[in-house]
C-alpha cells in the first residue's frame, strides 16, 4: 500500500479552505499539512555555465525548508504529536513519496553520442603540417568562426548558419558533397582533454571519434595546445531549448514591468510546453472559462482518481492562475542588493494537466514542441467530452457558430444549402514579397548588410474575402447529371461570442512547410463581419430535389491532374484523394500543404468514401439518438450521418463526428413530405450556436504569438488585453507590454470577442 494512504488518506498540500470539506466528503479522519519555504540563495558570482545536455537535479532539502503538521478531525485535534506510535514513520513516508509531477517530469535531456563506421574506419590522405595561419578562416570565404576541419583531407570549411546569429555559408557541407569525405571536426570546440564536436555527414548525426587525438596529429594539430573558443552544438541546443525568449524589454531598453496578483500568474516551462501555457493563459482570461472552472467556494469534486479527472485538473489550474496566491516575486536568488528591478515570479508547473491532456495522443504526450492551434482544438474537444453530472455550462459554446455553405450547379443552376457548426476559422494570409529594390537595408551585428525577405502587409478583411470567396468544385450534379461542377461559397449563418482565427502564413520551401513573417494588420477598431453573413435561400432559387438531397448523392471525382502531380511526389493515391477532397479538389499545391500538415493523422491511410457507402446502412435512425447527439452540439444532419456510418452506436458516432468535423451531414429524412422551401426552413431553424443578429462587430481580446520558422520549433507567448492595456505572458514571466501593435501583426492565433 502506498505510504500516502497509510492512515493519512487525505493528504492536502496547503489547501486550507477546502481541507475540512474534503475530509468530511471522503471520510478521512487524519490529514497532513506540508508547508515548504524556498531557501534564499545569494550568488555573488554568475551561475555555472551549462556544459552538457542535462538538467542537474536538486534535492528537496537543497531547495526548501519543510515543516509539517498532522491534524485529526475525528478528535478535533490540531498539531498531533508526531512522535506517537508509527505517525513519524508515516509522515516521513509521505514526504519521501514522489509526486505525480516528479514521476512525469523529465529529469535530464542526455544526448548519447556514439561512434559510427565512418569515424571508426576513417582513412586519411597523406599527412601534412597545416600551418596555424591556414586554420584562421574558411578556405572558400572569409568566415573566421564556425569552422569545420575535414579529417580525411584537411580542408577547412565553414558550417551551416547556427542558432544565436552564428554565421555560416555551408562550405563544409559543399566540400563533403563534392569529395565524399564524411567526417569533420569543429575547430572552435576542441578542448585539451580531447573532446570536440564531431559530425558525420554520411550519417547526418553528431558522433564520437575515439581516435580524435591521432587524427588531428595527422595534420600537425596538437590538441593539448588547443583552447576552446566557441560553443559546441550541444551548448547551442541547450540555449535554444531553455532560452528561446521574446524580448522582455521596451524600445528604450528598459525591462518590462513585472505584474502580480489575481489573473497575472505565470506558468513554468516544463520543457517545450510554451504552446500549452500560451493557450491556457488565453482561455482562462475569458470569463466563460474563468467562471466555469474557478470555483473557490465549491467543495472539491468527488472522484476516485483526481489525477485522471480533467474537471479537477482544470479547476486546479484555474485556482492557481486566478486566485493570485502564487503570483509573487521570486526572491529566491538575490544577484545584487542594489538591483532595483523587481524579479519575475516562479510560475506554476501544470505537469499533471499536461500529462492528462496528452495521454494517448501521439504528439501531445511527448516533450517535443507542438502546434498551439492544434492543442487548442484538442483541448476544447476534451473539455466538451468531459462534462460532469449534473452537467454545467460548456464554456466551449462561446466559440461555436454556424457556417452556411451554398452549392450551385453550373449547368442547371439549382442550389443546395448546408449548415456546419464550427469553433474557429483558418484564414490563408497571401504571401507577396516586396521587390529587393524596395526593401529596407538591415545591418547585421557584424556591420554587414544582411539580406532579409520582406512581405507586403495584408489586412484581415483581405483574408476574410479569400475565405468566403466563390470557388469551383468538381462534383456530379444529382439533378441534371452534369459534370461541369459547382460553385461553392461559405458564409456565416451565426456569429460566436469568441471568434478564434488561425492565421496560415506557410509556404513550401524546398519541400518543407515554412512560416513566413507576413504582416497581418489588425487595428484597434472593431472588425465587422456584417458583409460575411449568409443571406440564406433567395427568392427564385430552386433547391435540388429532396430525394437526392443526401451527402452520398454528390459523388466526389478527384482531379486526375492534381493526383498525378501528388503521386509523382511519392504520396499514395489514398492520401492524395483525401487531400484533394479536403481542399476543394482544384489546387494540387494546397493539397500538398494539407498532406504535410496531416501526415500523422491516425486515419490518413483509410480509404476515402467517394460516395454511396452510407446507403448500405439502414436509414432508420432512432430520433432519440439524434436528439442525444444534438444535445452535445451537433446538428441533426451530422448526427444522422454519424449514426449511419457507425451502425447506430452513439459512442462510436461521437468519435466519428470529432474525427470528421467537416462531415456533410445526411439531410435525407429532414425533408419528409414538406416542400423544398419548408425543408430549408426546417434545417435552418434547428438549434444553432451563436447569434445571427447584426451588427456583428468584434474586438481583439488576445493573441498567441510564435517565434521561429516552424510551428514545431521556436517559442510561443500570449498577449492578453486587460483593462485596455496589453499584458505579456511568457511562460513564468508576466509583464506589462507597452505596445502589442508589432506583435499582433505576426500572431498565430487571434481571439476576437463580439462587442
XYZ file of C-alpha atoms in Angstrom:
755
model
C 0.000 0.000 0.000
C 1.306 3.476 -0.834
C 2.659 5.453 2.116
C 0.327 8.257 1.016
C -2.710 6.337 2.305
C -1.442 4.611 5.452
C -3.771 6.457 7.820
C -3.114 9.734 6.018
C -5.531 9.258 3.160
C -6.411 12.925 2.864
C -3.053 14.487 2.087
C -3.736 18.061 1.034
C -0.885 20.464 0.492
C -1.708 23.957 1.778
C -5.389 23.640 0.810
C -6.699 25.311 3.942
C -10.031 26.457 2.555
C -11.233 23.050 1.432
C -9.380 20.808 3.875
C -12.235 20.151 6.302
C -14.790 19.787 3.476
C -12.562 17.261 1.741
C -12.115 15.268 4.947
C -15.845 15.097 5.551
C -16.609 14.298 1.938
C -14.112 11.429 1.665
C -14.434 10.305 5.337
C -10.745 10.890 6.022
C -10.013 11.488 9.692
C -6.364 12.473 9.608
C -4.580 14.880 7.282
C -1.029 16.055 6.887
C -0.286 19.696 6.061
C 3.070 20.265 4.413
C 4.492 23.780 4.250
C 7.599 24.328 2.178
C 9.543 27.604 2.223
C 12.051 28.176 -0.514
C 15.580 28.768 0.727
C 17.089 32.042 -0.403
C 20.367 31.741 -2.266
C 22.676 34.676 -2.722
C 25.020 34.463 -5.663
C 27.845 36.977 -5.982
C 29.187 35.021 -8.958
C 27.338 34.171 -12.188
C 25.803 30.673 -12.233
C 27.968 27.851 -13.526
C 27.943 27.609 -17.296
C 25.871 24.817 -18.786
C 28.305 22.338 -20.297
C 26.251 19.265 -21.137
C 22.785 18.434 -22.303
C 21.424 17.647 -18.850
C 19.448 19.427 -16.176
C 21.040 18.862 -12.798
C 18.526 17.745 -10.191
C 18.477 19.349 -6.756
C 17.136 17.583 -3.688
C 14.139 18.875 -1.720
C 16.400 19.722 1.224
C 18.648 21.778 -1.065
C 15.745 23.938 -2.155
C 13.231 24.059 0.704
C 12.786 24.328 4.441
C 9.891 21.976 5.224
C 7.529 21.985 8.216
C 4.688 19.514 8.778
C 1.573 19.388 10.921
C -0.811 16.463 11.481
C -4.470 17.314 12.156
C -7.117 14.853 13.336
C -10.651 15.924 12.517
C -12.306 12.951 14.189
C -10.899 14.087 17.535
C -10.837 17.764 16.553
C -7.164 17.963 17.482
C -4.729 20.270 15.726
C -0.972 19.569 15.545
C -0.957 15.982 16.754
C 2.299 14.832 18.358
C 4.144 13.106 15.515
C 6.264 11.013 17.884
C 3.281 8.935 18.940
C 3.016 5.403 17.536
C 4.013 4.991 13.896
C 2.983 8.513 12.958
C 6.532 9.784 12.407
C 7.283 6.891 10.026
C 4.126 7.576 8.020
C 4.885 11.299 7.796
C 8.400 10.515 6.581
C 6.952 8.094 4.024
C 4.623 10.785 2.663
C 7.474 13.278 2.391
C 9.646 10.790 0.518
C 6.885 9.690 -1.867
C 7.274 11.019 -5.406
C 4.593 13.456 -6.507
C 2.853 12.983 -9.818
C 4.811 15.895 -11.274
C 8.073 14.330 -10.137
C 7.149 10.997 -11.705
C 6.256 12.563 -15.051
C 8.956 15.245 -15.203
C 11.912 14.697 -17.487
C 14.959 14.991 -15.246
C 17.657 15.179 -17.883
C 17.905 15.525 -21.610
C 21.019 13.377 -22.042
C 22.115 13.041 -25.638
C 24.150 9.856 -26.109
C 26.928 10.259 -28.655
C 28.349 7.130 -30.276
C 30.950 6.326 -32.875
C 29.971 5.144 -36.343
C 31.650 3.128 -39.078
C 32.874 6.336 -40.724
C 34.718 7.546 -37.603
C 35.950 4.089 -36.655
C 37.220 3.261 -40.159
C 38.408 6.734 -41.136
C 41.045 6.760 -43.866
C 43.168 9.914 -44.115
C 45.127 11.320 -47.036
C 48.911 11.674 -46.891
C 49.926 13.501 -43.706
C 50.956 17.141 -43.842
C 51.503 20.029 -41.486
C 48.650 22.538 -41.650
C 50.065 25.917 -40.752
C 48.270 27.722 -37.950
C 47.573 30.653 -40.254
C 45.594 28.367 -42.536
C 43.333 27.476 -39.619
C 42.136 31.055 -39.286
C 39.384 31.205 -41.905
C 37.308 29.149 -44.324
C 39.098 28.021 -47.480
C 36.230 29.380 -49.617
C 35.225 32.563 -47.793
C 36.415 34.959 -45.093
C 34.442 33.496 -42.160
C 36.622 33.028 -39.072
C 34.145 31.172 -36.868
C 32.024 28.045 -37.144
C 34.916 26.327 -38.982
C 34.953 22.577 -39.639
C 38.085 20.579 -40.481
C 37.679 17.604 -42.814
C 39.537 14.769 -41.089
C 40.092 12.965 -44.393
C 41.917 15.649 -46.408
C 42.386 18.577 -44.025
C 40.099 21.011 -45.867
C 38.710 23.806 -43.693
C 35.156 24.938 -44.467
C 32.526 26.986 -42.694
C 29.451 25.226 -41.355
C 25.754 25.885 -41.604
C 24.272 29.016 -40.016
C 23.517 28.256 -36.357
C 21.079 29.396 -33.680
C 22.133 32.620 -31.984
C 23.291 34.507 -35.070
C 26.414 32.431 -35.796
C 27.111 32.758 -39.493
C 27.824 30.019 -41.966
C 27.836 29.530 -45.737
C 27.802 25.708 -45.689
C 31.158 25.407 -47.497
C 31.994 22.410 -45.277
C 28.836 20.675 -46.471
C 29.642 21.558 -50.072
C 33.099 20.030 -49.671
C 31.592 16.800 -48.321
C 29.168 16.566 -51.242
C 31.915 17.084 -53.822
C 34.559 14.876 -52.193
C 32.505 12.248 -50.369
C 34.608 12.752 -47.218
C 32.229 12.040 -44.339
C 33.721 13.233 -41.013
C 34.589 16.759 -39.838
C 35.516 18.337 -36.504
C 34.604 21.824 -35.317
C 37.892 23.573 -34.534
C 36.445 26.060 -32.062
C 35.068 23.244 -29.913
C 38.421 21.489 -29.358
C 39.496 21.169 -25.733
C 42.742 19.992 -24.200
C 41.061 16.915 -22.735
C 40.277 15.574 -26.197
C 36.599 16.495 -26.628
C 35.110 18.292 -29.606
C 32.108 18.427 -31.925
C 32.394 15.607 -34.462
C 29.862 15.458 -37.269
C 29.374 12.622 -39.737
C 27.697 13.943 -42.879
C 27.057 10.436 -44.191
C 25.044 9.559 -41.072
C 23.826 13.171 -40.692
C 24.436 12.823 -36.940
C 26.782 14.071 -34.247
C 29.334 11.372 -33.488
C 32.325 10.472 -31.299
C 35.807 9.874 -32.726
C 37.763 7.593 -30.358
C 40.984 8.395 -32.245
C 40.476 12.146 -32.479
C 43.895 12.982 -30.973
C 45.798 10.902 -33.549
C 43.551 12.025 -36.411
C 44.321 15.661 -35.603
C 48.017 14.941 -35.099
C 47.988 13.570 -38.667
C 47.510 17.204 -39.766
C 50.026 18.587 -37.304
C 47.435 19.789 -34.773
C 48.428 19.200 -31.139
C 45.151 19.038 -29.259
C 46.874 19.799 -25.944
C 47.631 23.281 -27.281
C 44.079 23.966 -28.370
C 41.776 26.172 -26.355
C 38.007 26.000 -26.748
C 36.799 29.264 -28.307
C 33.238 28.543 -29.449
C 30.062 26.959 -28.116
C 29.525 23.352 -29.004
C 26.414 22.136 -30.833
C 25.132 20.711 -27.571
C 25.541 24.010 -25.745
C 23.736 25.863 -28.520
C 20.930 23.299 -28.481
C 20.529 23.738 -24.727
C 20.430 27.501 -25.126
C 17.828 27.167 -27.878
C 15.643 24.883 -25.750
C 15.960 26.792 -22.495
C 16.415 30.396 -23.611
C 14.041 30.831 -26.556
C 12.507 34.121 -25.477
C 10.611 37.085 -26.767
C 12.216 40.350 -25.839
C 11.269 41.407 -22.319
C 12.499 44.968 -22.867
C 10.831 48.098 -24.195
C 12.061 50.059 -27.207
C 14.135 52.320 -24.963
C 15.897 49.290 -23.468
C 14.109 49.164 -20.115
C 12.828 45.911 -18.628
C 9.080 45.390 -18.918
C 7.349 45.907 -15.598
C 6.505 42.549 -13.957
C 2.863 42.168 -12.913
C 1.444 40.246 -9.970
C -1.939 39.409 -8.487
C -5.109 37.541 -9.497
C -5.057 36.776 -13.213
C -1.343 37.543 -13.525
C 0.182 34.167 -12.620
C 2.774 32.646 -14.934
C 3.218 29.006 -15.952
C 6.604 27.348 -15.731
C 8.004 25.850 -18.919
C 8.133 22.075 -18.460
C 10.421 21.659 -21.456
C 8.838 22.793 -24.742
C 5.462 23.392 -23.064
C 5.087 27.067 -24.022
C 2.454 26.081 -26.626
C 0.267 24.812 -23.751
C 0.955 27.776 -21.461
C 0.021 30.394 -24.068
C -3.284 28.667 -24.849
C -4.199 28.166 -21.170
C -3.487 31.812 -20.350
C -5.674 32.957 -23.260
C -8.579 30.670 -22.307
C -8.605 31.426 -18.579
C -8.562 35.154 -19.308
C -12.048 34.672 -20.818
C -14.993 34.970 -18.394
C -16.632 31.850 -19.860
C -13.681 29.729 -18.699
C -12.779 31.586 -15.517
C -16.362 31.495 -14.193
C -16.751 27.861 -15.189
C -13.601 26.482 -13.574
C -12.588 28.982 -10.878
C -14.944 27.985 -8.064
C -13.116 28.786 -4.803
C -16.225 28.379 -2.642
C -17.263 24.995 -4.032
C -16.214 21.765 -2.293
C -13.737 19.550 -4.142
C -15.120 17.242 -6.813
C -15.815 13.705 -5.653
C -13.717 11.441 -7.843
C -11.687 8.321 -7.215
C -8.839 9.462 -9.491
C -8.274 13.247 -9.312
C -5.110 12.928 -11.406
C -7.160 11.454 -14.273
C -10.142 13.786 -13.978
C -9.991 16.724 -16.404
C -12.543 18.765 -14.469
C -10.443 18.508 -11.305
C -7.226 19.447 -13.092
C -8.778 22.411 -14.905
C -10.218 23.715 -11.630
C -6.809 23.319 -10.014
C -5.081 25.287 -12.784
C -7.831 27.927 -12.727
C -7.371 28.356 -8.986
C -3.626 28.687 -9.444
C -3.887 31.229 -12.258
C -6.777 33.335 -10.982
C -6.561 33.320 -7.181
C -3.349 35.345 -7.103
C -1.888 33.254 -4.269
C 1.070 32.156 -6.373
C 1.654 35.404 -8.249
C 4.503 36.834 -6.179
C 8.045 37.992 -6.982
C 10.657 35.259 -6.903
C 13.127 36.418 -4.298
C 14.993 33.122 -4.023
C 18.097 34.350 -5.825
C 19.468 37.798 -4.990
C 22.053 38.836 -7.560
C 22.746 42.216 -6.059
C 21.285 44.022 -3.070
C 21.415 47.236 -5.081
C 19.469 45.803 -8.008
C 16.324 47.990 -8.301
C 14.499 45.618 -10.644
C 11.619 43.525 -9.293
C 12.222 39.854 -10.127
C 9.671 37.832 -12.057
C 7.627 35.080 -10.405
C 8.472 31.375 -10.284
C 5.305 30.254 -12.054
C 3.127 27.181 -11.637
C 4.056 23.842 -13.190
C 0.940 22.310 -14.860
C 2.587 18.891 -15.144
C -0.489 16.876 -14.194
C -2.764 18.701 -16.645
C -0.186 18.393 -19.439
C 0.071 14.656 -18.841
C -3.721 14.247 -18.800
C -4.263 16.272 -21.984
C -1.552 14.366 -23.814
C -2.459 10.888 -22.563
C -2.977 8.584 -25.543
C -2.075 11.314 -28.054
C 0.884 10.612 -30.311
C 2.211 14.178 -30.178
C 0.935 15.953 -27.057
C 2.219 13.116 -24.858
C 5.821 13.901 -25.867
C 8.269 16.562 -24.741
C 8.519 17.963 -28.277
C 7.287 21.394 -29.267
C 3.759 21.310 -30.716
C 1.345 23.423 -32.718
C -0.530 25.720 -30.314
C -3.598 25.849 -32.576
C -3.846 22.062 -32.775
C -3.527 21.951 -28.978
C -6.386 24.465 -28.685
C -8.687 22.296 -30.826
C -7.692 19.164 -28.890
C -8.280 20.816 -25.514
C -11.688 22.233 -26.481
C -12.749 18.783 -27.652
C -11.658 17.214 -24.351
C -13.489 19.855 -22.311
C -16.740 19.229 -24.189
C -16.468 15.468 -23.781
C -15.577 15.610 -20.077
C -18.811 17.118 -18.763
C -19.685 16.077 -15.201
C -23.082 15.144 -13.832
C -25.065 17.276 -13.314
C -23.739 18.957 -16.452
C -22.504 22.525 -16.124
C -22.422 25.096 -18.894
C -19.908 24.163 -21.565
C -17.527 27.131 -21.995
C -16.674 25.889 -25.490
C -20.157 27.029 -26.561
C -18.776 30.579 -26.644
C -16.593 29.522 -29.614
C -19.351 27.795 -31.572
C -21.163 29.260 -34.543
C -22.707 28.110 -37.813
C -21.353 28.483 -41.332
C -23.711 28.048 -44.265
C -22.356 26.508 -47.448
C -24.075 27.230 -50.739
C -23.524 24.919 -53.706
C -24.905 25.839 -57.123
C -24.780 23.606 -60.185
C -23.079 25.464 -63.013
C -25.427 23.833 -65.528
C -28.979 23.696 -64.126
C -28.340 26.491 -61.544
C -30.122 24.600 -58.786
C -28.751 25.125 -55.301
C -28.095 23.262 -52.126
C -27.578 24.804 -48.665
C -25.779 23.045 -45.845
C -25.158 24.250 -42.296
C -21.975 23.303 -40.469
C -21.093 24.044 -36.875
C -17.615 25.468 -36.366
C -15.454 26.559 -33.439
C -12.832 28.554 -35.373
C -11.767 29.715 -38.781
C -8.408 29.420 -40.531
C -7.541 32.276 -42.858
C -4.868 31.979 -45.527
C -2.559 35.006 -45.470
C -1.465 35.732 -49.065
C 2.325 35.836 -49.386
C 3.649 38.573 -51.690
C 7.319 39.519 -51.489
C 8.482 43.106 -51.677
C 10.954 43.592 -54.559
C 14.603 43.797 -53.486
C 14.998 47.406 -54.593
C 12.136 48.460 -52.298
C 13.399 46.654 -49.187
C 14.975 48.437 -46.245
C 18.635 47.706 -45.578
C 19.234 45.632 -42.457
C 22.654 45.767 -40.813
C 23.872 42.613 -39.100
C 25.751 42.534 -35.798
C 28.984 42.255 -37.811
C 28.302 45.552 -39.565
C 27.468 43.932 -42.892
C 24.290 44.366 -44.850
C 22.041 41.400 -44.219
C 19.558 40.168 -46.803
C 16.123 39.899 -45.189
C 12.961 38.988 -47.069
C 10.087 41.411 -46.644
C 6.428 40.853 -47.441
C 3.524 43.101 -48.344
C 1.173 43.757 -45.403
C -2.247 42.116 -45.574
C -5.469 43.196 -43.864
C -7.817 40.832 -42.030
C -10.537 41.866 -44.491
C -8.442 40.559 -47.386
C -8.084 37.217 -45.609
C -11.826 37.024 -44.913
C -12.551 37.858 -48.550
C -10.400 34.897 -49.590
C -12.099 32.636 -47.035
C -15.598 33.470 -48.261
C -14.882 33.772 -51.992
C -16.588 31.578 -54.581
C -14.646 28.526 -55.709
C -15.341 25.825 -58.270
C -15.501 22.200 -57.121
C -15.752 19.130 -59.322
C -18.962 17.339 -58.359
C -21.545 15.500 -60.413
C -24.973 17.121 -60.165
C -27.593 14.683 -58.781
C -30.355 16.576 -60.640
C -29.138 17.117 -64.201
C -26.163 14.742 -64.174
C -23.789 17.469 -65.371
C -20.073 17.119 -64.624
C -19.451 20.846 -65.158
C -19.064 21.214 -61.407
C -20.486 23.517 -58.749
C -19.642 26.925 -57.363
C -19.183 26.787 -53.596
C -19.246 29.573 -51.045
C -19.265 29.561 -47.252
C -20.603 32.465 -45.194
C -21.513 32.985 -41.543
C -25.022 31.910 -40.600
C -24.495 32.800 -36.940
C -21.668 34.562 -35.126
C -19.908 33.323 -31.976
C -19.213 35.152 -28.737
C -15.488 34.476 -29.154
C -14.058 34.084 -32.656
C -10.780 32.129 -32.834
C -8.817 32.866 -36.005
C -5.772 30.849 -37.083
C -3.511 32.802 -39.443
C -1.923 30.476 -42.018
C 1.348 32.030 -43.227
C 3.037 28.935 -44.626
C 4.520 28.147 -47.978
C 6.529 25.188 -49.253
C 10.264 25.936 -49.396
C 12.430 23.040 -50.590
C 9.554 20.652 -49.867
C 9.300 21.873 -46.261
C 6.355 23.944 -44.898
C 7.970 27.199 -43.755
C 6.347 30.017 -41.783
C 6.822 33.445 -43.328
C 6.574 36.723 -41.409
C 3.808 38.354 -43.425
C 2.339 41.342 -41.519
C -1.393 40.895 -40.884
C -2.889 44.258 -39.993
C -5.403 44.077 -37.132
C -6.292 47.503 -35.772
C -7.906 48.699 -32.561
C -11.130 49.445 -34.396
C -13.923 46.870 -34.438
C -13.741 44.076 -37.009
C -17.125 43.988 -38.759
C -18.356 40.663 -40.140
C -21.696 42.011 -41.396
C -20.639 41.634 -45.031
C -19.898 37.943 -44.484
C -23.355 36.899 -43.249
C -25.205 34.417 -45.426
C -28.464 35.795 -46.895
C -29.930 32.270 -46.996
C -32.270 30.900 -49.638
C -33.136 33.669 -52.088
C -36.393 34.203 -53.915
C -36.353 32.414 -57.246
C -33.657 29.902 -56.236
C -34.593 26.273 -56.820
C -33.326 23.658 -54.402
C -32.021 20.348 -55.646
C -34.582 17.520 -55.488
C -35.207 16.306 -51.959
C -34.988 12.593 -52.840
C -31.401 13.235 -53.938
C -30.652 15.667 -51.136
C -28.117 13.453 -49.331
C -24.392 13.583 -48.921
C -23.966 10.349 -50.883
C -25.597 11.884 -53.968
C -22.626 14.138 -54.550
C -20.058 11.723 -55.907
C -16.577 13.072 -55.486
C -14.397 12.802 -58.607
C -10.766 13.580 -57.788
C -8.828 15.910 -60.071
C -6.613 13.493 -62.021
C -4.068 16.163 -62.964
C -3.542 17.018 -59.314
C -3.495 13.313 -58.419
C -0.716 12.728 -60.956
C 1.310 15.628 -59.552
C 0.993 14.388 -55.965
C 1.685 10.766 -56.865
C 4.769 11.930 -58.728
C 5.993 13.391 -55.425
C 5.636 9.993 -53.775
C 2.290 10.315 -51.985
C -0.033 7.242 -52.044
C -3.242 7.684 -54.027
C -5.469 7.297 -50.948
C -3.748 10.241 -49.286
C -3.897 12.273 -52.481
C -7.657 11.774 -52.764
C -8.166 12.759 -49.129
C -6.090 15.900 -49.560
C -7.959 16.984 -52.689
C -11.295 16.240 -51.065
C -10.338 18.413 -48.074
C -9.003 21.337 -50.130
C -11.629 21.755 -52.846
C -10.239 19.371 -55.490
C -8.671 22.086 -57.611
C -5.259 23.099 -56.276
C -2.515 20.478 -56.135
C -0.255 22.769 -54.078
C -2.974 23.319 -51.460
C -3.461 19.562 -51.303
C 0.289 19.112 -50.810
C 0.266 21.573 -47.871
C -2.690 19.677 -46.376
C -0.747 16.418 -46.671
C 2.286 17.854 -44.890
C 0.014 19.088 -42.089
C -1.881 15.786 -41.698
C 0.877 13.203 -42.111
C 0.346 11.987 -38.526
C -3.458 11.658 -38.700
C -4.445 8.168 -37.468
C -6.883 7.691 -40.368
C -4.651 9.123 -43.081
C -4.429 5.760 -44.889
C -8.087 4.767 -44.518
C -9.709 4.929 -47.978
C -11.940 7.904 -48.623
C -15.642 7.141 -49.024
C -16.263 8.526 -52.515
C -19.997 8.249 -52.232
C -22.753 5.820 -51.530
C -21.470 3.871 -48.555
C -23.998 5.328 -46.174
C -26.826 3.893 -48.234
C -25.709 0.399 -47.326
C -26.658 1.079 -43.712
C -30.242 1.110 -42.640
C -31.716 4.587 -42.894
C -33.911 4.008 -39.845
C -32.279 6.025 -37.078
C -33.738 6.396 -33.600
C -34.816 10.069 -33.190
C -33.770 9.862 -29.518
C -30.205 9.119 -30.590
C -30.208 12.138 -32.902
C -31.544 14.284 -30.062
C -28.858 12.921 -27.766
C -26.097 13.945 -30.182
C -27.778 17.291 -30.814
C -27.502 17.956 -27.085
C -23.706 17.702 -27.493
C -23.713 20.478 -30.081
C -24.003 18.534 -33.350
C -26.731 19.382 -35.847
C -29.283 16.768 -36.864
C -27.912 16.017 -40.372
C -24.418 15.431 -38.990
C -25.787 13.261 -36.177
C -27.812 11.196 -38.648
C -24.811 10.634 -40.926
C -22.595 9.645 -37.981
C -25.154 7.162 -36.691
C -25.495 5.612 -40.146
C -21.725 5.372 -40.525
C -21.383 3.629 -37.135
C -24.407 1.330 -37.241
C -26.395 3.358 -34.701
C -23.718 3.205 -31.950
C -23.887 6.587 -30.162
C -20.411 6.378 -28.581
C -18.779 5.479 -31.881
C -20.843 8.192 -33.563
C -19.389 10.792 -31.168
C -15.852 9.685 -32.027
C -16.729 9.688 -35.724
C -18.050 13.253 -35.507
C -14.949 14.524 -33.730
C -12.772 12.872 -36.365
C -14.926 14.230 -39.232
C -15.680 17.861 -38.283
C -16.400 18.722 -41.929
C -18.918 15.924 -42.421
C -21.547 16.858 -44.985
C -24.481 15.518 -42.991
C -27.421 13.426 -44.128
C -30.481 15.512 -44.928
C -32.491 12.624 -46.371
C -35.030 12.366 -43.584
C -35.243 16.061 -42.755
C -37.456 16.922 -45.678
C -40.201 14.365 -45.058
C -43.249 15.329 -47.039
C -42.658 19.055 -46.845
C -41.923 21.356 -49.730
C -38.406 22.309 -50.681
C -38.564 25.747 -49.097
C -40.087 24.266 -45.936
C -37.280 21.718 -45.806
C -34.702 24.522 -45.981
C -36.550 26.473 -43.301
C -36.717 23.405 -41.054
C -32.971 22.777 -41.265
C -32.126 26.442 -40.669
C -34.469 26.831 -37.691
C -32.853 23.979 -35.809
C -30.934 24.925 -32.665
C -27.729 26.642 -33.713
C -25.000 28.077 -31.553
C -24.190 31.742 -31.880
C -26.363 34.672 -32.862
C -27.486 35.809 -36.302
C -28.226 39.362 -35.191
C -26.425 42.315 -36.746
C -24.243 44.259 -36.350
C -21.529 41.652 -35.809
C -18.590 43.671 -34.525
C -15.568 42.035 -32.904
C -12.693 43.445 -30.861
C -9.310 41.786 -30.425
C -9.058 40.267 -26.940
C -5.847 38.226 -27.000
C -3.262 36.725 -29.322
C -0.881 33.773 -29.280
C 2.411 34.623 -30.978
C 5.086 32.316 -32.298
C 8.776 32.947 -32.869
C 10.586 30.575 -35.181
C 10.466 29.210 -38.727
C 8.307 26.185 -37.883
C 5.307 25.726 -35.593
C 7.039 22.628 -34.195
C 10.057 24.623 -33.017
C 10.660 28.019 -31.512
C 8.651 29.664 -28.761
C 5.043 30.692 -28.039
C 3.803 33.563 -25.859
C 0.414 35.180 -25.267
C -0.547 38.853 -25.251
C -3.839 39.492 -23.433
C -5.767 42.734 -23.209
C -6.605 43.532 -19.590
C -8.461 46.755 -18.808
C -7.416 48.414 -22.069
C -3.722 47.557 -21.687
C -1.760 44.600 -23.014
C -0.053 42.047 -20.780
C 2.647 39.641 -21.975
C 2.528 36.052 -20.675
C 5.907 34.496 -21.470
C 5.966 31.204 -19.528
C 6.505 32.177 -15.870
C 7.154 35.834 -16.770
C 4.133 38.144 -16.702
C 4.802 41.763 -17.629
C 3.031 44.855 -18.803
C 3.538 45.248 -22.546
C 3.722 48.916 -23.561
C 2.516 48.148 -27.070
C 1.357 44.980 -28.812
C 0.926 46.544 -32.264
C 4.053 44.965 -33.685
C 3.347 41.541 -32.219
C -0.248 41.297 -33.401
C 0.925 41.765 -36.970
C 2.591 38.360 -36.728
C 0.308 36.466 -34.315
C -0.521 32.830 -34.959
C -3.911 32.728 -33.193
C -6.251 35.699 -32.752
C -9.116 35.697 -30.230
C -11.830 38.269 -31.010
C -14.783 38.984 -28.699
C -18.122 40.127 -30.039
C -18.987 43.644 -28.922
